[in-house]
């Protein structure tokens, strides 16, 4: 997935296993939020615990690339933002509507970077083939692009 993001080659990203409410999450280290672009540090948290609705280890490989690509798109978005912009992104998680707008924009960036099919595999697996609860699947469908929406974006893009 990282090969689709050459602009992140010099960015410090640490992958850490941690119990989360979801499968993965990307965040800047708080101490680096107000540093210059390219000097910030990030963590991508991975939930592999059995309490997770969809542990990363249970996801097919291509779908894993899709979700990791989505998290890397968050880092690209953070790198394009100022410190206050990053703080504003955190505020976008305040309501379901603004959170959905934020996450769908990140999905579109993931597709733009060339990971559309991988993102499709992730969304399709998460909603249609995982053992996640109906509530979690409903959350995924509300918050992120649905598999059909991803397919439509792929069909409309010249790069695919």
PDB file of C-alpha atoms in Angstrom:
ATOM      1  CA  UNK A   1       0.000   0.000   0.000  1.00  0.00           C
ATOM      2  CA  UNK A   2       2.818   2.400   0.830  1.00  0.00           C
ATOM      3  CA  UNK A   3       4.151   2.156  -2.734  1.00  0.00           C
ATOM      4  CA  UNK A   4       1.045   4.084  -3.880  1.00  0.00           C
ATOM      5  CA  UNK A   5       2.096   7.012  -1.668  1.00  0.00           C
ATOM      6  CA  UNK A   6       5.623   8.073  -2.727  1.00  0.00           C
ATOM      7  CA  UNK A   7       5.080  11.423  -0.997  1.00  0.00           C
ATOM      8  CA  UNK A   8       5.135   9.554   2.332  1.00  0.00           C
ATOM      9  CA  UNK A   9       8.542   7.946   1.734  1.00  0.00           C
ATOM     10  CA  UNK A  10      10.331  10.245   4.186  1.00  0.00           C
ATOM     11  CA  UNK A  11       7.428  10.583   6.653  1.00  0.00           C
ATOM     12  CA  UNK A  12       7.831   8.780   9.969  1.00  0.00           C
ATOM     13  CA  UNK A  13       5.003   6.261  10.327  1.00  0.00           C
ATOM     14  CA  UNK A  14       4.913   3.655  13.071  1.00  0.00           C
ATOM     15  CA  UNK A  15       2.507   0.702  12.944  1.00  0.00           C
ATOM     16  CA  UNK A  16       1.316  -0.291  16.418  1.00  0.00           C
ATOM     17  CA  UNK A  17      -1.090  -2.989  17.559  1.00  0.00           C
ATOM     18  CA  UNK A  18      -3.699  -1.608  19.931  1.00  0.00           C
ATOM     19  CA  UNK A  19      -7.245  -2.377  20.978  1.00  0.00           C
ATOM     20  CA  UNK A  20      -9.595   0.024  19.138  1.00  0.00           C
ATOM     21  CA  UNK A  21     -13.286   0.329  18.363  1.00  0.00           C
ATOM     22  CA  UNK A  22     -12.465  -0.330  14.712  1.00  0.00           C
ATOM     23  CA  UNK A  23      -9.916  -2.285  12.653  1.00  0.00           C
ATOM     24  CA  UNK A  24      -7.392   0.512  12.049  1.00  0.00           C
ATOM     25  CA  UNK A  25      -6.844   4.202  12.734  1.00  0.00           C
ATOM     26  CA  UNK A  26      -4.171   6.715  11.664  1.00  0.00           C
ATOM     27  CA  UNK A  27      -3.254   9.626  13.896  1.00  0.00           C
ATOM     28  CA  UNK A  28      -0.487  12.195  14.161  1.00  0.00           C
ATOM     29  CA  UNK A  29       1.511  12.095  17.372  1.00  0.00           C
ATOM     30  CA  UNK A  30       0.144  15.000  19.437  1.00  0.00           C
ATOM     31  CA  UNK A  31       3.619  16.464  19.964  1.00  0.00           C
ATOM     32  CA  UNK A  32       4.136  16.749  16.193  1.00  0.00           C
ATOM     33  CA  UNK A  33       0.808  18.277  15.082  1.00  0.00           C
ATOM     34  CA  UNK A  34       2.222  21.798  14.919  1.00  0.00           C
ATOM     35  CA  UNK A  35       5.514  20.802  13.319  1.00  0.00           C
ATOM     36  CA  UNK A  36       6.204  21.529   9.658  1.00  0.00           C
ATOM     37  CA  UNK A  37       4.875  19.208   6.992  1.00  0.00           C
ATOM     38  CA  UNK A  38       7.303  16.342   6.513  1.00  0.00           C
ATOM     39  CA  UNK A  39       8.506  16.601  10.099  1.00  0.00           C
ATOM     40  CA  UNK A  40       5.384  15.211  11.725  1.00  0.00           C
ATOM     41  CA  UNK A  41       5.216  11.709  13.134  1.00  0.00           C
ATOM     42  CA  UNK A  42       2.268   9.347  12.765  1.00  0.00           C
ATOM     43  CA  UNK A  43       0.976   6.104  14.155  1.00  0.00           C
ATOM     44  CA  UNK A  44      -1.263   3.666  12.398  1.00  0.00           C
ATOM     45  CA  UNK A  45      -3.014   1.587  15.012  1.00  0.00           C
ATOM     46  CA  UNK A  46      -4.000  -1.964  14.115  1.00  0.00           C
ATOM     47  CA  UNK A  47      -6.601  -3.910  16.047  1.00  0.00           C
ATOM     48  CA  UNK A  48      -5.995  -7.658  15.916  1.00  0.00           C
ATOM     49  CA  UNK A  49      -7.793  -8.478  19.150  1.00  0.00           C
ATOM     50  CA  UNK A  50     -10.692 -10.893  19.254  1.00  0.00           C
ATOM     51  CA  UNK A  51     -12.892  -8.122  20.666  1.00  0.00           C
ATOM     52  CA  UNK A  52     -12.576  -6.250  17.348  1.00  0.00           C
ATOM     53  CA  UNK A  53     -15.496  -6.580  14.934  1.00  0.00           C
ATOM     54  CA  UNK A  54     -13.057  -7.243  12.060  1.00  0.00           C
ATOM     55  CA  UNK A  55      -9.479  -7.980  13.205  1.00  0.00           C
ATOM     56  CA  UNK A  56      -6.919  -7.177  10.496  1.00  0.00           C
ATOM     57  CA  UNK A  57      -5.617 -10.754  10.475  1.00  0.00           C
ATOM     58  CA  UNK A  58      -9.059 -12.028   9.340  1.00  0.00           C
ATOM     59  CA  UNK A  59      -9.198  -9.809   6.253  1.00  0.00           C
ATOM     60  CA  UNK A  60      -8.157 -11.109   2.796  1.00  0.00           C
ATOM     61  CA  UNK A  61      -4.803  -9.749   1.604  1.00  0.00           C
ATOM     62  CA  UNK A  62      -6.090  -7.399  -1.123  1.00  0.00           C
ATOM     63  CA  UNK A  63      -8.660  -5.982   1.290  1.00  0.00           C
ATOM     64  CA  UNK A  64      -5.870  -5.450   3.856  1.00  0.00           C
ATOM     65  CA  UNK A  65      -4.061  -3.349   1.252  1.00  0.00           C
ATOM     66  CA  UNK A  66      -7.287  -1.360   0.814  1.00  0.00           C
ATOM     67  CA  UNK A  67      -7.741  -0.533   4.491  1.00  0.00           C
ATOM     68  CA  UNK A  68      -4.036   0.239   4.961  1.00  0.00           C
ATOM     69  CA  UNK A  69      -4.222   2.447   1.859  1.00  0.00           C
ATOM     70  CA  UNK A  70      -7.192   4.267   3.400  1.00  0.00           C
ATOM     71  CA  UNK A  71      -5.206   4.933   6.585  1.00  0.00           C
ATOM     72  CA  UNK A  72      -2.231   6.166   4.562  1.00  0.00           C
ATOM     73  CA  UNK A  73      -4.597   8.543   2.743  1.00  0.00           C
ATOM     74  CA  UNK A  74      -5.418  10.025   6.156  1.00  0.00           C
ATOM     75  CA  UNK A  75      -1.705  10.738   6.615  1.00  0.00           C
ATOM     76  CA  UNK A  76      -1.495  12.383   3.173  1.00  0.00           C
ATOM     77  CA  UNK A  77      -4.469  14.526   4.196  1.00  0.00           C
ATOM     78  CA  UNK A  78      -2.787  15.448   7.494  1.00  0.00           C
ATOM     79  CA  UNK A  79       0.447  16.287   5.665  1.00  0.00           C
ATOM     80  CA  UNK A  80      -1.487  18.673   3.409  1.00  0.00           C
ATOM     81  CA  UNK A  81      -2.988  20.402   6.446  1.00  0.00           C
ATOM     82  CA  UNK A  82      -1.745  22.975   8.926  1.00  0.00           C
ATOM     83  CA  UNK A  83      -1.685  22.208  12.649  1.00  0.00           C
ATOM     84  CA  UNK A  84      -5.035  23.945  13.168  1.00  0.00           C
ATOM     85  CA  UNK A  85      -6.352  22.079  10.108  1.00  0.00           C
ATOM     86  CA  UNK A  86      -5.426  18.770  11.703  1.00  0.00           C
ATOM     87  CA  UNK A  87      -7.181  19.840  14.893  1.00  0.00           C
ATOM     88  CA  UNK A  88     -10.233  20.697  12.776  1.00  0.00           C
ATOM     89  CA  UNK A  89     -10.107  17.231  11.240  1.00  0.00           C
ATOM     90  CA  UNK A  90     -10.401  15.842  14.757  1.00  0.00           C
ATOM     91  CA  UNK A  91     -13.482  17.972  15.267  1.00  0.00           C
ATOM     92  CA  UNK A  92     -14.965  16.389  12.141  1.00  0.00           C
ATOM     93  CA  UNK A  93     -15.488  13.314  14.291  1.00  0.00           C
ATOM     94  CA  UNK A  94     -17.906  15.258  16.507  1.00  0.00           C
ATOM     95  CA  UNK A  95     -21.036  14.310  14.552  1.00  0.00           C
ATOM     96  CA  UNK A  96     -21.928  11.330  12.401  1.00  0.00           C
ATOM     97  CA  UNK A  97     -22.587  13.604   9.395  1.00  0.00           C
ATOM     98  CA  UNK A  98     -19.234  15.391   9.475  1.00  0.00           C
ATOM     99  CA  UNK A  99     -17.415  12.149  10.255  1.00  0.00           C
ATOM    100  CA  UNK A 100     -19.012  10.504   7.203  1.00  0.00           C
ATOM    101  CA  UNK A 101     -18.073  13.431   4.969  1.00  0.00           C
ATOM    102  CA  UNK A 102     -14.488  13.269   6.210  1.00  0.00           C
ATOM    103  CA  UNK A 103     -14.156   9.494   5.768  1.00  0.00           C
ATOM    104  CA  UNK A 104     -15.785   9.477   2.324  1.00  0.00           C
ATOM    105  CA  UNK A 105     -13.353  12.185   1.198  1.00  0.00           C
ATOM    106  CA  UNK A 106     -10.486   9.964   2.401  1.00  0.00           C
ATOM    107  CA  UNK A 107     -11.991   7.015   0.502  1.00  0.00           C
ATOM    108  CA  UNK A 108     -12.030   9.176  -2.653  1.00  0.00           C
ATOM    109  CA  UNK A 109      -8.361  10.058  -2.100  1.00  0.00           C
ATOM    110  CA  UNK A 110      -7.562   6.344  -1.710  1.00  0.00           C
ATOM    111  CA  UNK A 111      -9.250   5.649  -5.059  1.00  0.00           C
ATOM    112  CA  UNK A 112      -7.460   8.612  -6.662  1.00  0.00           C
ATOM    113  CA  UNK A 113      -4.114   7.176  -5.524  1.00  0.00           C
ATOM    114  CA  UNK A 114      -4.839   3.937  -7.446  1.00  0.00           C
ATOM    115  CA  UNK A 115      -6.133   1.692  -4.664  1.00  0.00           C
ATOM    116  CA  UNK A 116      -9.756   1.581  -5.805  1.00  0.00           C
ATOM    117  CA  UNK A 117      -9.980  -2.174  -6.280  1.00  0.00           C
ATOM    118  CA  UNK A 118      -8.291  -2.828  -2.954  1.00  0.00           C
ATOM    119  CA  UNK A 119     -10.638  -0.395  -1.217  1.00  0.00           C
ATOM    120  CA  UNK A 120     -13.570  -2.085  -2.948  1.00  0.00           C
ATOM    121  CA  UNK A 121     -12.387  -5.478  -1.658  1.00  0.00           C
ATOM    122  CA  UNK A 122     -12.157  -4.045   1.871  1.00  0.00           C
ATOM    123  CA  UNK A 123     -15.613  -2.446   1.777  1.00  0.00           C
ATOM    124  CA  UNK A 124     -17.200  -5.541   0.221  1.00  0.00           C
ATOM    125  CA  UNK A 125     -15.560  -7.850   2.748  1.00  0.00           C
ATOM    126  CA  UNK A 126     -16.418  -5.642   5.727  1.00  0.00           C
ATOM    127  CA  UNK A 127     -20.077  -5.188   4.837  1.00  0.00           C
ATOM    128  CA  UNK A 128     -20.927  -8.416   2.998  1.00  0.00           C
ATOM    129  CA  UNK A 129     -18.557 -11.188   4.103  1.00  0.00           C
ATOM    130  CA  UNK A 130     -17.208 -10.510   7.595  1.00  0.00           C
ATOM    131  CA  UNK A 131     -18.741 -11.721  10.836  1.00  0.00           C
ATOM    132  CA  UNK A 132     -19.205  -8.146  12.037  1.00  0.00           C
ATOM    133  CA  UNK A 133     -22.452  -7.265  13.773  1.00  0.00           C
ATOM    134  CA  UNK A 134     -25.365  -5.677  11.933  1.00  0.00           C
ATOM    135  CA  UNK A 135     -24.772  -2.476  13.924  1.00  0.00           C
ATOM    136  CA  UNK A 136     -21.129  -2.310  12.834  1.00  0.00           C
ATOM    137  CA  UNK A 137     -22.061  -2.979   9.209  1.00  0.00           C
ATOM    138  CA  UNK A 138     -24.653  -0.201   9.374  1.00  0.00           C
ATOM    139  CA  UNK A 139     -21.985   2.149  10.778  1.00  0.00           C
ATOM    140  CA  UNK A 140     -19.605   1.223   7.929  1.00  0.00           C
ATOM    141  CA  UNK A 141     -22.338   1.777   5.325  1.00  0.00           C
ATOM    142  CA  UNK A 142     -23.224   5.201   6.799  1.00  0.00           C
ATOM    143  CA  UNK A 143     -19.687   6.426   7.312  1.00  0.00           C
ATOM    144  CA  UNK A 144     -17.653   5.193   4.342  1.00  0.00           C
ATOM    145  CA  UNK A 145     -18.244   4.717   0.626  1.00  0.00           C
ATOM    146  CA  UNK A 146     -20.289   1.611  -0.062  1.00  0.00           C
ATOM    147  CA  UNK A 147     -18.906  -1.035  -2.435  1.00  0.00           C
ATOM    148  CA  UNK A 148     -21.183   0.103  -5.284  1.00  0.00           C
ATOM    149  CA  UNK A 149     -20.123   3.730  -4.774  1.00  0.00           C
ATOM    150  CA  UNK A 150     -16.479   2.660  -4.982  1.00  0.00           C
ATOM    151  CA  UNK A 151     -17.185   0.713  -8.188  1.00  0.00           C
ATOM    152  CA  UNK A 152     -18.859   3.774  -9.682  1.00  0.00           C
ATOM    153  CA  UNK A 153     -15.805   5.917  -8.834  1.00  0.00           C
ATOM    154  CA  UNK A 154     -13.506   3.319 -10.430  1.00  0.00           C
ATOM    155  CA  UNK A 155     -15.652   3.236 -13.589  1.00  0.00           C
ATOM    156  CA  UNK A 156     -15.551   7.026 -13.845  1.00  0.00           C
ATOM    157  CA  UNK A 157     -11.779   7.266 -13.409  1.00  0.00           C
ATOM    158  CA  UNK A 158      -9.508   7.211 -16.449  1.00  0.00           C
ATOM    159  CA  UNK A 159      -6.697   5.546 -14.470  1.00  0.00           C
ATOM    160  CA  UNK A 160      -8.694   2.345 -14.144  1.00  0.00           C
TER     161      UNK A 160
END
